[in-house]
mmCIF file of N, CA and C and ligand atoms in Angstrom:
data_model
loop_
_atom_site.group_PDB
_atom_site.id
_atom_site.type_symbol
_atom_site.label_atom_id
_atom_site.label_comp_id
_atom_site.label_asym_id
_atom_site.label_seq_id
_atom_site.Cartn_x
_atom_site.Cartn_y
_atom_site.Cartn_z
ATOM 1 N N MET A 1 4.835 -16.001 23.528
ATOM 2 C CA MET A 1 3.950 -14.848 23.622
ATOM 3 C C MET A 1 4.729 -13.661 24.185
ATOM 4 N N VAL A 2 4.515 -12.510 23.584
ATOM 5 C CA VAL A 2 5.129 -11.278 24.087
ATOM 6 C C VAL A 2 4.205 -10.687 25.141
ATOM 7 N N THR A 3 4.752 -10.408 26.335
ATOM 8 C CA THR A 3 3.941 -9.836 27.397
ATOM 9 C C THR A 3 4.568 -8.536 27.903
ATOM 10 N N ILE A 4 3.792 -7.755 28.578
ATOM 11 C CA ILE A 4 4.257 -6.494 29.167
ATOM 12 C C ILE A 4 4.468 -6.704 30.660
ATOM 13 N N ASP A 5 5.655 -6.370 31.133
ATOM 14 C CA ASP A 5 5.946 -6.454 32.560
ATOM 15 C C ASP A 5 5.554 -5.121 33.192
ATOM 16 N N GLY A 6 4.428 -5.106 33.864
ATOM 17 C CA GLY A 6 3.907 -3.892 34.459
ATOM 18 C C GLY A 6 4.798 -3.305 35.542
ATOM 19 N N GLU A 7 5.702 -4.119 36.073
ATOM 20 C CA GLU A 7 6.620 -3.622 37.107
ATOM 21 C C GLU A 7 7.734 -2.773 36.492
ATOM 22 N N ILE A 8 8.010 -3.017 35.213
ATOM 23 C CA ILE A 8 9.118 -2.335 34.537
ATOM 24 C C ILE A 8 8.636 -1.243 33.595
ATOM 25 N N CYS A 9 7.472 -1.444 32.970
ATOM 26 C CA CYS A 9 6.944 -0.492 31.987
ATOM 27 C C CYS A 9 6.755 0.892 32.616
ATOM 28 N N ILE A 10 7.235 1.919 31.891
ATOM 29 C CA ILE A 10 7.093 3.297 32.383
ATOM 30 C C ILE A 10 6.006 4.063 31.623
ATOM 31 N N GLY A 11 5.335 3.369 30.688
ATOM 32 C CA GLY A 11 4.220 3.997 29.971
ATOM 33 C C GLY A 11 4.624 5.040 28.954
ATOM 34 N N CYS A 12 5.821 4.917 28.388
ATOM 35 C CA CYS A 12 6.313 5.926 27.440
ATOM 36 C C CYS A 12 5.600 5.849 26.093
ATOM 37 N N GLU A 13 4.977 4.723 25.777
ATOM 38 C CA GLU A 13 4.210 4.487 24.553
ATOM 39 C C GLU A 13 5.078 4.402 23.293
ATOM 40 N N ALA A 14 6.374 4.244 23.446
ATOM 41 C CA ALA A 14 7.231 4.048 22.272
ATOM 42 C C ALA A 14 6.797 2.811 21.497
ATOM 43 N N CYS A 15 6.404 1.778 22.210
ATOM 44 C CA CYS A 15 5.969 0.541 21.551
ATOM 45 C C CYS A 15 4.702 0.774 20.740
ATOM 46 N N VAL A 16 3.832 1.632 21.220
ATOM 47 C CA VAL A 16 2.581 1.926 20.513
ATOM 48 C C VAL A 16 2.872 2.616 19.187
ATOM 49 N N THR A 17 3.816 3.546 19.199
ATOM 50 C CA THR A 17 4.111 4.289 17.977
ATOM 51 C C THR A 17 4.958 3.477 17.011
ATOM 52 N N GLN A 18 5.703 2.498 17.480
ATOM 53 C CA GLN A 18 6.625 1.778 16.601
ATOM 54 C C GLN A 18 6.112 0.456 16.069
ATOM 55 N N CYS A 19 5.119 -0.118 16.668
ATOM 56 C CA CYS A 19 4.632 -1.419 16.179
ATOM 57 C C CYS A 19 4.005 -1.231 14.799
ATOM 58 N N PRO A 20 4.542 -1.886 13.745
ATOM 59 C CA PRO A 20 4.019 -1.694 12.397
ATOM 60 C C PRO A 20 2.651 -2.326 12.188
ATOM 61 N N PHE A 21 2.223 -3.165 13.102
ATOM 62 C CA PHE A 21 0.936 -3.834 12.956
ATOM 63 C C PHE A 21 -0.150 -3.233 13.847
ATOM 64 N N GLY A 22 0.189 -2.217 14.605
ATOM 65 C CA GLY A 22 -0.815 -1.581 15.458
ATOM 66 C C GLY A 22 -1.288 -2.466 16.589
ATOM 67 N N VAL A 23 -0.443 -3.366 17.011
ATOM 68 C CA VAL A 23 -0.845 -4.314 18.058
ATOM 69 C C VAL A 23 -0.904 -3.654 19.429
ATOM 70 N N MET A 24 0.029 -2.736 19.680
ATOM 71 C CA MET A 24 0.080 -2.121 21.001
ATOM 72 C C MET A 24 -1.004 -1.048 21.123
ATOM 73 N N ALA A 25 -1.656 -1.004 22.257
ATOM 74 C CA ALA A 25 -2.743 -0.041 22.467
ATOM 75 C C ALA A 25 -2.530 0.705 23.769
ATOM 76 N N THR A 26 -3.091 1.890 23.831
ATOM 77 C CA THR A 26 -3.065 2.627 25.086
ATOM 78 C C THR A 26 -4.414 2.477 25.771
ATOM 79 N N THR A 27 -4.374 2.345 27.079
ATOM 80 C CA THR A 27 -5.598 2.251 27.874
ATOM 81 C C THR A 27 -5.440 3.194 29.063
ATOM 82 N N PRO A 28 -6.513 3.468 29.770
ATOM 83 C CA PRO A 28 -6.380 4.320 30.961
ATOM 84 C C PRO A 28 -5.406 3.740 31.993
ATOM 85 N N ASP A 29 -5.172 2.431 31.915
ATOM 86 C CA ASP A 29 -4.274 1.784 32.879
ATOM 87 C C ASP A 29 -2.867 1.568 32.337
ATOM 88 N N GLY A 30 -2.586 2.096 31.130
ATOM 89 C CA GLY A 30 -1.257 1.910 30.540
ATOM 90 C C GLY A 30 -1.362 1.215 29.197
ATOM 91 N N VAL A 31 -0.213 0.764 28.676
ATOM 92 C CA VAL A 31 -0.234 0.097 27.382
ATOM 93 C C VAL A 31 -0.731 -1.335 27.550
ATOM 94 N N ALA A 32 -1.279 -1.858 26.448
ATOM 95 C CA ALA A 32 -1.823 -3.211 26.493
ATOM 96 C C ALA A 32 -1.675 -3.854 25.124
ATOM 97 N N LYS A 33 -1.713 -5.156 25.110
ATOM 98 C CA LYS A 33 -1.663 -5.913 23.862
ATOM 99 C C LYS A 33 -2.375 -7.239 24.056
ATOM 100 N N CYS A 34 -2.571 -7.914 22.941
ATOM 101 C CA CYS A 34 -3.161 -9.261 22.993
ATOM 102 C C CYS A 34 -2.249 -10.171 23.796
ATOM 103 N N GLU A 35 -2.825 -10.886 24.747
ATOM 104 C CA GLU A 35 -2.068 -11.882 25.502
ATOM 105 C C GLU A 35 -2.709 -13.250 25.350
ATOM 106 N N LEU A 36 -3.339 -13.443 24.184
ATOM 107 C CA LEU A 36 -3.874 -14.745 23.756
ATOM 108 C C LEU A 36 -4.956 -15.302 24.682
ATOM 109 N N CYS A 37 -5.642 -14.404 25.368
ATOM 110 C CA CYS A 37 -6.755 -14.837 26.240
ATOM 111 C C CYS A 37 -6.327 -16.000 27.137
ATOM 112 N N ASN A 38 -5.124 -15.906 27.661
ATOM 113 C CA ASN A 38 -4.598 -16.946 28.559
ATOM 114 C C ASN A 38 -4.656 -18.339 27.947
ATOM 115 N N GLY A 39 -4.357 -18.420 26.638
ATOM 116 C CA GLY A 39 -4.283 -19.720 25.971
ATOM 117 C C GLY A 39 -5.588 -20.205 25.374
ATOM 118 N N ASP A 40 -6.648 -19.409 25.458
ATOM 119 C CA ASP A 40 -7.943 -19.794 24.874
ATOM 120 C C ASP A 40 -8.446 -18.626 24.033
ATOM 121 N N PRO A 41 -7.812 -18.372 22.865
ATOM 122 C CA PRO A 41 -8.114 -17.177 22.073
ATOM 123 C C PRO A 41 -9.570 -17.118 21.621
ATOM 124 N N GLN A 42 -10.272 -16.131 22.117
ATOM 125 C CA GLN A 42 -11.689 -16.001 21.788
ATOM 126 C C GLN A 42 -11.908 -15.616 20.328
ATOM 127 N N CYS A 43 -10.948 -14.885 19.732
ATOM 128 C CA CYS A 43 -11.081 -14.505 18.318
ATOM 129 C C CYS A 43 -11.074 -15.746 17.438
ATOM 130 N N VAL A 44 -10.267 -16.741 17.782
ATOM 131 C CA VAL A 44 -10.226 -17.987 17.018
ATOM 132 C C VAL A 44 -11.563 -18.705 17.146
ATOM 133 N N LYS A 45 -12.069 -18.746 18.363
ATOM 134 C CA LYS A 45 -13.315 -19.460 18.635
ATOM 135 C C LYS A 45 -14.494 -18.859 17.885
ATOM 136 N N TYR A 46 -14.524 -17.533 17.771
ATOM 137 C CA TYR A 46 -15.714 -16.877 17.223
ATOM 138 C C TYR A 46 -15.559 -16.405 15.787
ATOM 139 N N CYS A 47 -14.399 -16.573 15.166
ATOM 140 C CA CYS A 47 -14.250 -16.177 13.754
ATOM 141 C C CYS A 47 -15.137 -17.093 12.904
ATOM 142 N N ALA A 48 -16.088 -16.505 12.179
ATOM 143 C CA ALA A 48 -17.094 -17.288 11.452
ATOM 144 C C ALA A 48 -16.505 -18.102 10.312
ATOM 145 N N THR A 49 -15.377 -17.686 9.751
ATOM 146 C CA THR A 49 -14.833 -18.392 8.590
ATOM 147 C C THR A 49 -13.614 -19.246 8.912
ATOM 148 N N GLY A 50 -13.171 -19.222 10.161
ATOM 149 C CA GLY A 50 -11.980 -19.995 10.517
ATOM 150 C C GLY A 50 -10.697 -19.376 9.988
ATOM 151 N N ALA A 51 -10.742 -18.076 9.711
ATOM 152 C CA ALA A 51 -9.578 -17.398 9.136
ATOM 153 C C ALA A 51 -8.461 -17.198 10.154
ATOM 154 N N ILE A 52 -8.787 -17.281 11.430
ATOM 155 C CA ILE A 52 -7.776 -17.088 12.466
ATOM 156 C C ILE A 52 -7.398 -18.448 13.036
ATOM 157 N N GLU A 53 -6.102 -18.688 13.111
ATOM 158 C CA GLU A 53 -5.615 -19.976 13.597
ATOM 159 C C GLU A 53 -4.670 -19.744 14.770
ATOM 160 N N TYR A 54 -4.768 -20.559 15.779
ATOM 161 C CA TYR A 54 -3.850 -20.525 16.919
ATOM 162 C C TYR A 54 -2.979 -21.758 16.794
ATOM 163 N N ALA A 55 -1.715 -21.564 16.397
ATOM 164 C CA ALA A 55 -0.907 -22.718 16.050
ATOM 165 C C ALA A 55 0.526 -22.528 16.499
ATOM 166 N N ASP A 56 1.226 -23.622 16.566
ATOM 167 C CA ASP A 56 2.653 -23.623 16.889
ATOM 168 C C ASP A 56 3.401 -22.936 15.750
ATOM 169 N N PRO A 57 4.186 -21.882 16.024
ATOM 170 C CA PRO A 57 4.886 -21.161 14.956
ATOM 171 C C PRO A 57 5.770 -22.068 14.112
ATOM 172 N N GLU A 58 6.382 -23.070 14.735
ATOM 173 C CA GLU A 58 7.245 -23.962 13.961
ATOM 174 C C GLU A 58 6.429 -24.784 12.978
ATOM 175 N N ALA A 59 5.252 -25.224 13.386
ATOM 176 C CA ALA A 59 4.392 -25.999 12.495
ATOM 177 C C ALA A 59 3.904 -25.126 11.347
ATOM 178 N N VAL A 60 3.578 -23.862 11.640
ATOM 179 C CA VAL A 60 3.122 -22.949 10.588
ATOM 180 C C VAL A 60 4.254 -22.692 9.597
ATOM 181 N N GLY A 61 5.469 -22.475 10.118
ATOM 182 C CA GLY A 61 6.612 -22.227 9.242
ATOM 183 C C GLY A 61 6.879 -23.412 8.332
ATOM 184 N N LEU A 62 6.797 -24.618 8.881
ATOM 185 C CA LEU A 62 7.017 -25.817 8.075
ATOM 186 C C LEU A 62 5.950 -25.928 6.993
ATOM 187 N N ARG A 63 4.708 -25.668 7.346
ATOM 188 C CA ARG A 63 3.608 -25.765 6.371
ATOM 189 C C ARG A 63 3.803 -24.758 5.238
ATOM 190 N N LYS A 64 4.238 -23.527 5.595
ATOM 191 C CA LYS A 64 4.461 -22.511 4.564
ATOM 192 C C LYS A 64 5.588 -22.925 3.633
ATOM 193 N N ARG A 65 6.637 -23.527 4.194
ATOM 194 C CA ARG A 65 7.750 -23.943 3.342
ATOM 195 C C ARG A 65 7.318 -25.065 2.411
ATOM 196 N N VAL A 66 6.535 -26.006 2.943
ATOM 197 C CA VAL A 66 6.085 -27.140 2.128
ATOM 198 C C VAL A 66 5.166 -26.663 1.011
ATOM 199 N N ASN A 67 4.328 -25.683 1.293
ATOM 200 C CA ASN A 67 3.348 -25.223 0.312
ATOM 201 C C ASN A 67 3.854 -24.099 -0.587
ATOM 202 N N ALA A 68 5.061 -23.619 -0.334
ATOM 203 C CA ALA A 68 5.586 -22.503 -1.145
ATOM 204 C C ALA A 68 5.798 -22.945 -2.579
ATOM 205 N N PRO A 69 5.484 -22.052 -3.557
ATOM 206 C CA PRO A 69 5.715 -22.422 -4.957
ATOM 207 C C PRO A 69 7.206 -22.647 -5.215
ATOM 208 N N MET A 70 7.491 -23.583 -6.092
ATOM 209 C CA MET A 70 8.879 -23.885 -6.435
ATOM 210 C C MET A 70 9.493 -22.708 -7.182
ATOM 211 N N GLN A 71 10.730 -22.371 -6.802
ATOM 212 C CA GLN A 71 11.459 -21.310 -7.517
ATOM 213 C C GLN A 71 12.218 -21.933 -8.676
ATOM 214 N N SER A 72 12.200 -21.296 -9.845
ATOM 215 C CA SER A 72 12.963 -21.843 -10.972
ATOM 216 C C SER A 72 14.237 -21.053 -11.199
HETATM 217 S S1 SF4 B 1 5.206 1.851 27.155
HETATM 218 FE FE1 SF4 B 1 5.992 0.248 25.790
HETATM 219 S S2 SF4 B 1 8.037 0.940 25.170
HETATM 220 FE FE2 SF4 B 1 7.429 2.176 26.975
HETATM 221 S S3 SF4 B 1 8.280 1.069 28.734
HETATM 222 FE FE3 SF4 B 1 6.184 0.314 28.471
HETATM 223 S S4 SF4 B 1 6.345 -1.512 27.182
HETATM 224 FE FE4 SF4 B 1 8.303 -0.373 26.988
HETATM 225 S S1 SF4 B 2 -9.684 -12.323 21.401
HETATM 226 FE FE1 SF4 B 2 -7.881 -12.816 20.159
HETATM 227 S S2 SF4 B 2 -6.933 -10.839 19.728
HETATM 228 FE FE2 SF4 B 2 -8.335 -10.512 21.449
HETATM 229 S S3 SF4 B 2 -7.086 -10.778 23.289
HETATM 230 FE FE3 SF4 B 2 -8.018 -12.763 22.827
HETATM 231 S S4 SF4 B 2 -6.506 -13.846 21.584
HETATM 232 FE FE4 SF4 B 2 -5.967 -11.672 21.593
#
């Protein structure tokens, strides 16, 4: 998980402008991002269709490789 060290962050917001996914946000208290709800992601729990998954990146990568279409 990527976290923000509040002791080091100077609030320049470079991360907010550069993140291509819009993950970084500005708040009255400084920049913020998803920190996975301390290991209990509420978005996963409440997504009605199960479209959001909280999984080990290595397991996801392996699954994608196994399911990838064969290249000819
Ligand atoms: S605002 Fe973002 S880029 Fe700037 S110091 Fe803090 S974490 Fe780093
Ligand atoms: S609900 Fe999901 S996106 Fe929001 S902070 Fe929790 S884990 Fe991150």
